[in-house]
Amino acid sequence: MTDRHHLLVHGGTFAAVGDRGDISGVRGAGSPDGLFVRDARHLSRWQLTVDGAVPEVLVPVADGDAARCVLVPRGGRTEPPSCTLFREQAVGDGSFVESLRVVGNRPVPLTVRLALTVDADFTDQFELRSDHRTYAKTGAVRGRRILDDGVEFSYRRGEWRSLTAVTADPAPDGVEETGTGARRLVWTLELEPHGSAALTLRVMARPHGEKRALRVPRSPAALTAELLAREGEFVEGVAFPTGWPELAAACARGLADLAALQVPATGPDGEELRVPAAGAPWFLTLLGRDALLTSLFALPYRPAPAAATLLALAAAQATETGQESVAQPGKIVHEVRHGELAHFHQVPYGRYYGSVDATPLFLVLLGAYVEQTGDAALARRLEPHARAAVGWMLDHGGLTSRGYLVYRADRGGLANQNWKDSPGAVCSADGTRPSGPVTAAGAQGYAYDALRRTASVARAVWRDETYAALLEQAAADLRDRFQRDFWMREHSFPALALDGEGRQVDALASDAGHLLWSGLLDKEYGELVGRRLLEPDFFSGWGVRTLAAGQPAYHPLSYHRGSVWPHDNALIALGLARYGLHDEARTVAHGLVDAATATGHRLPEVLAGYGRDTHAEPVPYPHACVREARSAAAPLALLTAVGGA
């Protein structure tokens, strides 16, 4: 049996365990393996043996809020297993708990020798990526200390301190060295005929900078109950469509995932917040664009994440220029990291501002939040931040000097700084990458919407008519320029981008649907674009492809050049509805909901671009985040776009 990774997520903590509940710590397996808190691996080994051998799997771990499996000692048909092991695991906030029950299968007394090999290597998550980079850690020291009921692992490097404590009830009979830095906890269990014994193992992870008094729950069941209660709070009171049970199930699953993906953040006055993390396993942290879009999708049903996201991003808004972080005054942060490498500036992502679209999306969310909730107090509190964000768009962003929001490749960070941020994602139909500063189409739509929504807030809340009129004029001018410079008459479709010389980057891409969501296109152009997105080269049957098939640049397994992204399609569905293309919006919604139904009602980060006409089931995209906030919120956007139709 191939050992797969199963993710357990609870706030800013996640564990990836194998089919038998083990953690091997093997690198390069495609996804991180271990227990992670704040970008650091606090468990790198967690391997169970029975009588000196790895047990066999009767029932492997299945996806869920807890990991449960059934194991037996290795044997054969002629001699049934002497005992059966029932294993249950769950994660909490900085904690991991396992209950292990051993049941004897013989009518005579039985001795069972259990051993659990444990280790904590405190590896930064960036070290586990497949880019083969290495990072110097001069002066780093790891320590191990035997406890009465377990073992404690520690790590220090300069002022950086981390700790992991593993304790057991009952306490192990001994803690052995392994010669590798790991420690082996051992028990000798004496079972009565058909008797049983139970162990509870608790892990407390204390990352650097953690000042709270941490509590490890008593059992996996207690942790699961905490998570289910949080999920219940997110789902409670949302009116799901009764006439479309599959969409209702996708909305419920998405809200439950959003509850699990809430991570700690800090507001402008130091207040503690919970905001949507981008996704697990690689991005269990605040990403500006992801949190903003997630909050926008959820806003009509759950406005609290929007308020928290706005406050957290306002607190992290740049106030000065930073070369490595790509910071500029007024710019909204793209990514926030808390790990060792970010702390020592070995990666630029402690606070990284390499996004051309997080800043306008911040303004879009603020305007939408005020319109949805009427919360003028938040709009007044964030007025300086909003004005600074507008200032960035006009000044450093390029609206005044170049007429558009423009980004330049960042050698230390991201080459592309729009939502399609992988290398080569922004390209011509033949795959050629643009040279010089890039003007991405979708970001101009966000800027247009941001200017208009901020004008509305300025007029209604800030009582600044002059400022509102200036923003409305800037939006109108942007719209006129865009339709002149981006529209490809031979395709009746907008270009994906402009290059540094203002030439059209002519790939036919799904970003055009974002222009419908933003309202940037005239009605005639919008209707042409909306109908074009539903033609077979674009629409796979599961959703609209990021790049239309048939172009040389297209690849169904490319991250951004032919795949199907649920959040991309959610924006497209909202845009289609905005332009009155309700049949087309329903077609997109039904494709996505069918894809969710085929995958347990959970939409992954991204799907492969293979067509439904040749593949009756959606084809997974390799390395996709299993739980991703924008995808979790996408069914809510579909509900907004088409109702229960």
XYZ file of C-alpha atoms in Angstrom:
645
model
C 0.000 0.000 0.000
C 1.302 3.435 -0.949
C 1.477 5.647 2.101
C -0.410 8.879 1.457
C -0.439 12.026 3.526
C -3.607 12.985 5.371
C -3.962 16.542 6.625
C -5.335 17.479 10.023
C -5.844 21.245 10.282
C -6.798 23.371 13.279
C -6.083 27.090 13.022
C -2.372 27.756 12.580
C -1.425 24.121 13.237
C -1.495 21.176 10.858
C -0.253 17.609 10.816
C 0.422 15.415 7.794
C 0.329 11.717 8.721
C 0.492 8.555 6.667
C -2.019 5.748 6.232
C -0.976 4.134 9.541
C -0.815 7.429 11.457
C 2.974 7.640 11.250
C 5.217 10.585 10.446
C 8.379 9.543 8.621
C 10.028 12.932 8.093
C 11.096 11.951 4.574
C 11.861 14.953 2.401
C 10.939 15.432 -1.245
C 7.693 13.453 -1.085
C 5.639 16.247 -2.686
C 4.030 17.491 0.506
C 5.448 18.219 3.955
C 5.373 15.376 6.473
C 5.070 16.163 10.187
C 3.437 18.460 12.736
C 3.778 22.146 11.809
C 3.173 25.312 13.803
C 3.992 28.792 12.478
C 6.023 27.481 9.514
C 8.226 25.156 11.633
C 8.112 21.342 11.877
C 7.638 20.432 15.531
C 7.365 16.681 14.923
C 9.522 15.089 12.237
C 9.140 11.457 13.327
C 6.256 9.620 14.952
C 6.637 5.935 14.118
C 4.999 3.049 15.922
C 6.307 -0.508 16.111
C 4.748 -3.595 17.725
C 7.098 -6.282 19.020
C 9.907 -4.711 17.010
C 8.119 -4.556 13.645
C 6.048 -2.030 11.730
C 2.390 -3.090 11.960
C 0.178 -3.804 8.972
C -2.785 -1.635 8.065
C -6.279 -3.087 8.295
C -8.085 0.238 8.002
C -6.002 3.177 6.740
C -6.422 6.765 7.866
C -9.254 8.475 6.011
C -9.637 12.198 5.406
C -11.488 13.994 8.185
C -11.109 16.169 11.262
C -9.390 13.275 13.093
C -7.114 10.486 11.867
C -8.287 6.966 12.720
C -6.795 3.692 11.631
C -6.708 0.029 12.636
C -3.383 -1.871 12.729
C -2.244 -5.418 13.482
C 1.158 -7.058 13.994
C 2.537 -8.626 10.863
C 1.543 -12.252 10.388
C -0.090 -14.675 7.999
C -3.256 -16.701 7.419
C -2.073 -19.625 9.523
C -1.587 -17.483 12.625
C -4.100 -14.661 13.131
C -2.805 -11.429 14.722
C -2.250 -11.637 18.472
C -3.704 -8.155 19.002
C -5.362 -5.250 17.229
C -4.390 -1.607 17.592
C -6.928 1.218 17.282
C -5.267 4.558 16.695
C -6.918 8.013 16.793
C -5.166 11.381 16.341
C -6.193 15.040 16.221
C -4.509 18.443 16.192
C -5.263 21.546 18.225
C -3.769 24.987 18.583
C -0.087 24.087 18.953
C -0.896 20.533 20.004
C -1.235 16.969 18.749
C -2.953 14.193 20.700
C -3.152 10.465 20.055
C -5.108 7.740 21.787
C -3.891 4.203 21.227
C -5.912 1.180 22.319
C -4.412 -2.302 22.174
C -6.878 -5.205 22.264
C -5.720 -8.781 22.816
C -7.180 -11.424 20.505
C -6.177 -14.569 22.433
C -7.759 -16.484 25.346
C -4.463 -16.420 27.258
C -2.376 -13.606 28.787
C -0.396 -11.637 26.237
C 2.722 -9.442 26.387
C 2.882 -6.656 23.806
C 5.952 -4.484 23.373
C 5.173 -1.069 21.901
C 7.730 1.483 20.805
C 7.208 4.980 19.428
C 10.157 6.695 17.767
C 9.785 10.475 18.014
C 11.833 13.441 16.876
C 11.483 17.177 16.279
C 13.909 18.680 13.776
C 12.339 22.199 13.762
C 12.920 22.470 10.018
C 11.542 25.601 8.400
C 8.818 24.820 5.899
C 10.723 26.585 3.115
C 13.497 24.000 3.498
C 11.049 21.233 2.627
C 10.035 22.611 -0.738
C 11.247 20.906 -3.886
C 13.462 23.763 -5.071
C 16.576 22.089 -3.582
C 17.728 25.256 -1.844
C 19.814 25.052 1.300
C 20.098 27.624 4.064
C 22.986 28.175 6.469
C 22.068 28.001 10.156
C 25.229 29.067 11.914
C 25.207 28.396 15.644
C 22.027 26.307 15.646
C 21.809 23.841 18.554
C 19.281 21.039 19.128
C 18.676 19.569 22.559
C 16.835 16.577 24.093
C 15.766 16.185 27.701
C 14.211 13.098 29.263
C 11.044 13.785 31.260
C 9.354 11.585 33.842
C 6.586 10.896 31.330
C 8.275 11.476 27.975
C 10.872 13.619 26.234
C 11.388 17.270 25.376
C 13.106 18.557 22.215
C 14.505 22.080 21.960
C 16.112 24.259 19.316
C 17.958 27.546 19.538
C 19.775 29.791 17.121
C 20.742 33.172 18.449
C 17.605 34.679 19.957
C 15.394 32.073 18.238
C 13.906 29.452 20.585
C 11.515 26.558 19.880
C 10.384 23.587 21.942
C 8.355 20.385 21.566
C 7.320 18.264 24.559
C 6.024 14.708 24.116
C 4.334 13.163 27.154
C 2.476 9.895 27.682
C -0.098 8.454 30.062
C 0.875 5.962 31.312
C 4.492 7.045 31.258
C 6.803 4.942 29.094
C 8.847 2.220 30.745
C 11.901 3.773 29.171
C 13.213 6.342 26.710
C 15.961 5.028 24.454
C 18.496 6.744 22.221
C 18.460 5.734 18.562
C 21.773 7.117 17.328
C 19.989 9.579 15.031
C 18.856 12.255 17.469
C 15.396 10.716 17.721
C 14.219 9.082 20.937
C 12.262 5.855 21.344
C 9.512 5.619 23.967
C 8.892 1.989 24.954
C 6.144 0.160 26.871
C 5.681 -3.452 27.857
C 1.965 -4.143 28.140
C 0.655 -7.196 29.988
C -2.828 -8.008 28.704
C -5.341 -10.320 30.332
C -7.033 -12.914 28.091
C -8.925 -10.849 25.492
C -7.903 -7.835 27.559
C -6.978 -4.329 26.460
C -4.755 -1.419 27.389
C -4.853 2.261 26.420
C -2.202 4.950 25.969
C -2.647 8.685 25.514
C 0.170 10.642 23.889
C 0.236 14.433 23.971
C 2.474 16.822 22.051
C 2.851 20.488 22.965
C 4.598 22.661 20.381
C 5.881 26.034 21.523
C 7.106 28.050 18.522
C 9.405 31.021 18.835
C 7.629 34.063 20.221
C 4.734 32.142 21.758
C 3.910 33.741 25.099
C 0.554 32.163 25.858
C 0.066 29.430 28.445
C -0.551 26.510 26.108
C -3.009 23.765 26.951
C -2.975 20.299 25.412
C -6.468 18.729 25.427
C -6.912 15.415 27.162
C -7.888 13.359 24.092
C -8.400 13.427 20.313
C -12.140 13.376 20.978
C -11.874 16.613 22.979
C -9.921 18.266 20.156
C -12.382 17.066 17.550
C -15.259 18.433 19.634
C -13.549 21.853 19.750
C -13.153 21.917 15.971
C -16.698 20.694 15.339
C -18.020 23.440 17.612
C -16.086 26.042 15.618
C -17.357 24.570 12.362
C -20.893 24.670 13.717
C -20.573 28.371 14.470
C -19.573 29.050 10.852
C -22.412 26.999 9.370
C -25.151 28.049 11.790
C -27.744 30.417 10.368
C -26.668 30.182 6.709
C -29.668 29.518 4.463
C -28.547 26.788 2.087
C -30.510 26.165 -1.137
C -33.108 23.462 -0.546
C -33.620 22.832 -4.251
C -29.963 22.104 -4.964
C -28.661 19.754 -2.258
C -25.264 19.338 -3.922
C -24.591 23.085 -3.764
C -25.865 23.143 -0.182
C -23.418 20.356 0.724
C -20.532 22.163 -0.974
C -21.381 25.373 0.920
C -21.527 23.502 4.242
C -18.240 21.710 3.558
C -16.627 24.980 2.530
C -17.753 26.815 5.662
C -16.460 23.966 7.830
C -13.082 24.171 6.089
C -13.003 27.935 6.546
C -13.575 27.416 10.268
C -10.526 25.136 10.423
C -8.398 27.558 8.381
C -8.748 30.554 10.726
C -5.268 31.604 11.892
C -4.185 34.223 14.454
C -3.402 37.763 13.337
C -3.042 41.194 14.938
C -5.011 44.366 14.247
C -3.797 48.003 14.094
C -4.146 48.435 17.865
C -2.622 45.067 18.729
C -6.005 43.373 19.047
C -6.097 39.603 18.498
C -7.905 38.478 15.336
C -8.668 35.315 13.390
C -8.319 35.529 9.607
C -8.565 33.007 6.746
C -5.262 31.313 5.983
C -4.625 30.696 2.298
C -4.462 26.896 2.507
C -2.822 23.753 3.787
C -0.211 22.407 3.690
C 2.068 25.044 2.174
C 0.209 28.286 2.900
C -1.288 28.060 6.379
C -0.677 31.770 6.853
C -2.087 35.156 5.914
C -1.851 35.881 2.185
C -3.412 39.221 1.324
C -5.027 38.365 -2.017
C -6.334 35.009 -0.803
C -7.805 36.329 2.432
C -9.459 39.227 0.612
C -11.119 37.078 -2.055
C -12.166 34.487 0.522
C -13.733 37.201 2.656
C -15.500 38.704 -0.362
C -17.060 35.355 -1.267
C -18.199 34.747 2.316
C -19.303 38.334 2.995
C -23.073 37.941 2.368
C -23.174 34.971 4.747
C -20.311 35.520 7.199
C -19.140 39.169 7.412
C -16.835 38.657 10.423
C -13.884 37.296 8.370
C -14.033 40.415 6.178
C -13.741 42.773 9.148
C -10.867 40.759 10.624
C -9.060 40.552 7.294
C -9.335 44.298 6.723
C -7.965 45.059 10.183
C -5.108 42.548 9.922
C -4.052 43.841 6.504
C -4.309 47.447 7.655
C -1.945 46.590 10.510
C 0.556 45.093 8.050
C 0.213 47.838 5.424
C 3.579 49.189 4.282
C 4.586 52.635 5.492
C 8.018 52.839 3.864
C 9.991 51.429 0.953
C 11.799 48.100 1.322
C 13.855 46.624 -1.496
C 13.844 42.959 -0.480
C 10.243 42.971 0.712
C 9.039 44.993 -2.341
C 7.299 47.302 0.153
C 6.074 50.767 -0.806
C 4.003 53.201 1.265
C 0.333 52.259 1.228
C 0.853 48.813 -0.296
C -1.062 45.865 1.165
C 0.998 42.859 2.173
C 1.026 39.762 -0.018
C 2.391 37.174 2.421
C 3.193 37.032 6.132
C 5.516 34.330 7.508
C 6.601 33.535 11.051
C 9.364 30.964 10.535
C 13.046 30.953 11.321
C 14.201 31.745 7.789
C 11.880 34.740 7.571
C 13.009 35.906 11.025
C 16.660 35.902 9.938
C 15.810 37.420 6.519
C 16.991 34.342 4.634
C 13.713 34.403 2.712
C 11.893 37.700 1.984
C 8.486 36.536 3.155
C 8.350 37.745 6.764
C 6.283 40.569 5.339
C 6.404 40.368 1.552
C 4.571 42.864 -0.633
C 5.019 41.272 -4.076
C 1.418 41.625 -5.238
C -0.038 44.101 -7.697
C -3.638 43.283 -6.771
C -3.869 42.917 -2.978
C -4.035 46.707 -2.573
C -7.027 47.302 -4.875
C -8.755 44.200 -3.498
C -8.367 45.656 0.020
C -10.364 48.670 -1.143
C -12.906 46.482 -2.936
C -13.521 44.493 0.239
C -13.805 47.624 2.366
C -16.411 49.085 0.020
C -18.323 45.808 -0.240
C -18.230 45.352 3.541
C -19.689 48.809 4.186
C -22.378 48.231 1.559
C -23.260 44.804 2.983
C -23.188 45.622 6.703
C -23.578 49.380 6.993
C -20.635 49.380 9.420
C -19.537 52.992 8.986
C -17.381 52.846 12.122
C -14.909 50.431 10.513
C -14.784 52.570 7.374
C -13.957 55.634 9.473
C -11.324 53.752 11.446
C -9.667 52.525 8.251
C -9.918 55.825 6.364
C -6.164 56.572 6.643
C -5.329 53.064 5.435
C -7.765 53.280 2.534
C -6.457 56.671 1.429
C -2.897 55.335 1.645
C -3.921 52.343 -0.520
C -5.416 54.671 -3.132
C -2.229 56.728 -2.950
C -0.168 53.627 -3.686
C -2.296 52.765 -6.733
C -1.947 56.280 -8.128
C 1.755 56.712 -7.290
C 3.935 53.623 -6.899
C 1.357 51.322 -8.519
C 1.555 53.254 -11.786
C -1.983 54.535 -12.420
C -0.834 58.142 -12.752
C 2.492 57.681 -14.551
C 1.656 54.685 -16.772
C -2.136 54.714 -16.759
C -2.307 51.221 -15.252
C -1.236 49.138 -12.270
C 2.124 47.671 -13.279
C 4.494 45.169 -11.682
C 8.076 44.154 -12.289
C 9.553 40.721 -11.724
C 11.166 40.365 -8.298
C 14.358 38.308 -8.535
C 14.288 37.349 -4.874
C 10.552 36.639 -4.793
C 7.845 36.330 -7.443
C 8.297 36.823 -11.179
C 4.559 37.402 -11.634
C 2.654 39.389 -9.041
C -0.935 38.963 -10.158
C -3.056 35.960 -9.136
C -1.364 33.816 -11.770
C 1.962 34.131 -10.001
C 3.891 31.103 -11.258
C 6.806 31.634 -13.684
C 5.524 31.724 -17.253
C 1.876 32.057 -16.218
C 1.563 35.414 -18.003
C 2.385 34.660 -21.626
C 1.390 35.057 -25.255
C -0.621 32.378 -27.024
C 2.636 30.766 -28.178
C 4.047 30.710 -24.634
C 6.396 33.690 -25.013
C 6.840 35.603 -21.782
C 6.485 39.403 -21.841
C 9.535 41.584 -21.326
C 9.781 44.619 -19.078
C 7.127 45.791 -16.615
C 3.880 43.830 -16.940
C 0.359 45.273 -16.997
C -1.963 42.383 -16.087
C -5.580 42.712 -17.254
C -7.305 41.424 -14.127
C -5.551 43.891 -11.836
C -6.935 46.797 -13.884
C -10.442 45.534 -13.241
C -9.743 45.386 -9.514
C -8.335 48.930 -9.634
C -11.453 50.204 -11.437
C -13.746 48.589 -8.875
C -11.549 49.840 -6.005
C -11.736 53.440 -7.210
C -15.505 53.332 -7.621
C -16.180 51.623 -4.281
C -13.810 53.927 -2.399
C -15.553 56.913 -3.998
C -18.830 55.602 -2.608
C -17.349 55.248 0.887
C -15.745 58.700 0.658
C -19.073 60.261 -0.233
C -21.299 58.325 2.206
C -19.008 57.910 5.235
C -16.077 60.313 5.029
C -18.237 63.140 3.615
C -15.522 64.078 1.104
C -17.334 64.885 -2.152
C -14.244 66.285 -3.860
C -12.193 63.139 -3.232
C -15.088 60.941 -4.367
C -15.416 62.861 -7.652
C -11.668 62.577 -8.300
C -11.770 58.803 -7.805
C -14.804 58.392 -10.057
C -13.085 60.338 -12.813
C -9.936 58.219 -12.431
C -12.077 55.088 -12.742
C -13.824 56.339 -15.884
C -10.495 57.257 -17.485
C -9.076 53.822 -16.651
C -12.063 52.139 -18.280
C -11.655 54.127 -21.493
C -7.908 53.416 -21.681
C -8.357 49.723 -20.997
C -10.881 49.106 -23.746
C -8.665 50.994 -26.180
C -5.391 49.264 -25.302
C -6.399 45.714 -24.309
C -9.215 44.831 -26.698
C -8.075 42.387 -29.427
C -10.470 42.980 -32.309
C -9.414 39.856 -34.164
C -10.473 37.747 -31.183
C -13.247 39.965 -29.755
C -11.505 39.379 -26.442
C -9.158 41.300 -24.113
C -5.428 40.555 -23.970
C -4.082 38.819 -20.885
C -1.599 41.663 -20.331
C 0.516 44.374 -21.915
C 4.293 44.086 -21.986
C 6.795 46.795 -21.127
C 6.370 48.411 -24.563
C 2.581 48.395 -24.350
C 2.200 45.470 -26.761
C -0.664 43.051 -26.216
C 0.144 39.684 -24.628
C -2.377 37.787 -26.733
C -3.138 34.581 -24.799
C -6.861 33.868 -24.418
C -7.131 33.524 -20.646
C -9.758 33.245 -17.926
C -8.667 36.564 -16.431
C -11.147 38.176 -18.802
C -13.882 36.823 -16.547
C -12.485 38.890 -13.664
C -13.178 41.986 -15.772
C -16.848 41.005 -15.778
C -16.793 40.697 -11.982
C -15.226 44.154 -11.700
C -17.575 45.710 -14.282
C -14.700 47.159 -16.305
C -16.060 46.253 -19.760
C -18.908 47.925 -21.624
C -22.022 45.773 -21.883
C -21.404 44.782 -25.505
C -17.810 43.732 -24.817
C -18.813 42.003 -21.574
C -21.439 39.862 -23.278
C -18.961 38.830 -25.992
C -16.407 37.824 -23.358
C -18.936 35.981 -21.208
C -20.210 33.834 -24.064
C -16.677 33.168 -25.337
C -15.662 31.755 -21.937
C -18.308 29.042 -22.263
C -17.057 27.729 -25.602
C -15.510 24.220 -25.501
C -11.859 25.320 -25.675
C -12.366 27.324 -22.481
C -15.045 25.375 -20.599
C -13.928 21.870 -19.641
C -17.288 20.760 -18.256
C -15.946 21.207 -14.712
C -15.100 24.871 -15.123
C -13.403 27.506 -17.248
C -9.759 26.748 -17.994
C -7.126 29.330 -17.100
C -5.990 29.222 -20.728
C -8.132 28.175 -23.682
C -7.161 24.805 -25.173
C -5.627 24.760 -28.630
C -3.108 27.511 -27.968
C 0.546 26.384 -28.010
C 0.936 27.604 -24.409
C -1.931 25.392 -23.167
C -1.230 22.384 -20.950
C -3.975 20.660 -18.895
C -1.527 19.989 -16.040
C 0.070 23.430 -15.969
C -0.531 25.349 -12.764
C -1.859 28.452 -14.538
C -1.847 27.621 -18.261
C -4.757 25.255 -18.732
C -5.911 24.101 -15.289
C -9.305 24.886 -13.707
C -9.336 26.979 -10.525
C -12.541 27.041 -8.449
C -12.008 30.580 -7.144
C -11.281 31.816 -10.684
C -14.565 30.266 -11.796
C -16.427 31.729 -8.833
C -15.346 35.212 -9.927
C -16.364 34.386 -13.494
C -19.811 33.203 -12.352
C -20.328 36.407 -10.375
C -19.234 38.412 -13.418
C -21.542 36.537 -15.780
C -24.458 37.218 -13.460
C -23.483 40.894 -13.283
C -23.762 41.177 -17.076
C -27.093 39.361 -17.182
C -25.640 36.115 -18.582
C -27.535 33.965 -16.103
C -27.621 30.778 -18.188
C -23.857 30.932 -18.583
C -23.420 31.577 -14.858
C -25.532 28.508 -14.067
C -23.456 26.399 -16.469
C -20.248 27.366 -14.661
C -21.862 26.798 -11.257
C -23.173 23.359 -12.184
C -19.756 22.295 -13.488
C -18.027 23.323 -10.257
C -20.695 21.795 -8.017
C -20.474 18.525 -9.943
C -16.699 18.568 -9.436
C -17.188 19.158 -5.714
C -19.734 16.330 -5.500
C -17.219 13.963 -7.085
C -14.614 14.868 -4.441
C -16.656 14.613 -1.237
C -18.215 18.097 -1.680
C -14.801 19.743 -1.159
C -13.288 21.797 -3.958
C -9.488 21.557 -4.138
C -7.249 24.490 -4.922
C -7.047 23.550 -8.598
C -8.118 20.796 -11.019
C -6.468 19.549 -14.194
C -7.884 20.974 -17.411
C -8.991 17.698 -18.991
C -12.454 17.852 -20.525
C -15.525 16.180 -19.075
C -16.340 14.758 -22.504
C -13.301 12.449 -22.296
C -12.953 12.107 -18.491
C -16.118 11.315 -16.553
C -14.505 12.313 -13.256
C -12.514 15.491 -12.552
C -8.778 14.810 -12.823
C -6.818 16.055 -9.774
C -3.988 18.503 -10.190
C -0.781 17.188 -8.576
C 0.501 19.122 -5.547
C -2.709 21.135 -5.100
C -3.558 22.381 -1.621
C -6.176 19.985 -0.262
C -7.809 22.664 1.864
C -7.703 26.099 0.278
C -9.661 29.060 1.579
C -10.670 30.596 -1.756
C -11.908 27.232 -3.011
C -13.721 26.597 0.273
C -15.548 29.914 -0.130
C -16.207 29.467 -3.866
C -19.552 27.626 -3.387
C -20.792 30.628 -1.414
C -19.936 32.863 -4.373
C -21.829 30.480 -6.656
C -24.816 30.711 -4.332
C -24.637 34.496 -4.617
C -24.324 34.328 -8.405
C -27.133 31.881 -9.216
C -29.058 31.249 -6.007
C -30.354 27.698 -5.708
C -30.938 27.292 -9.455
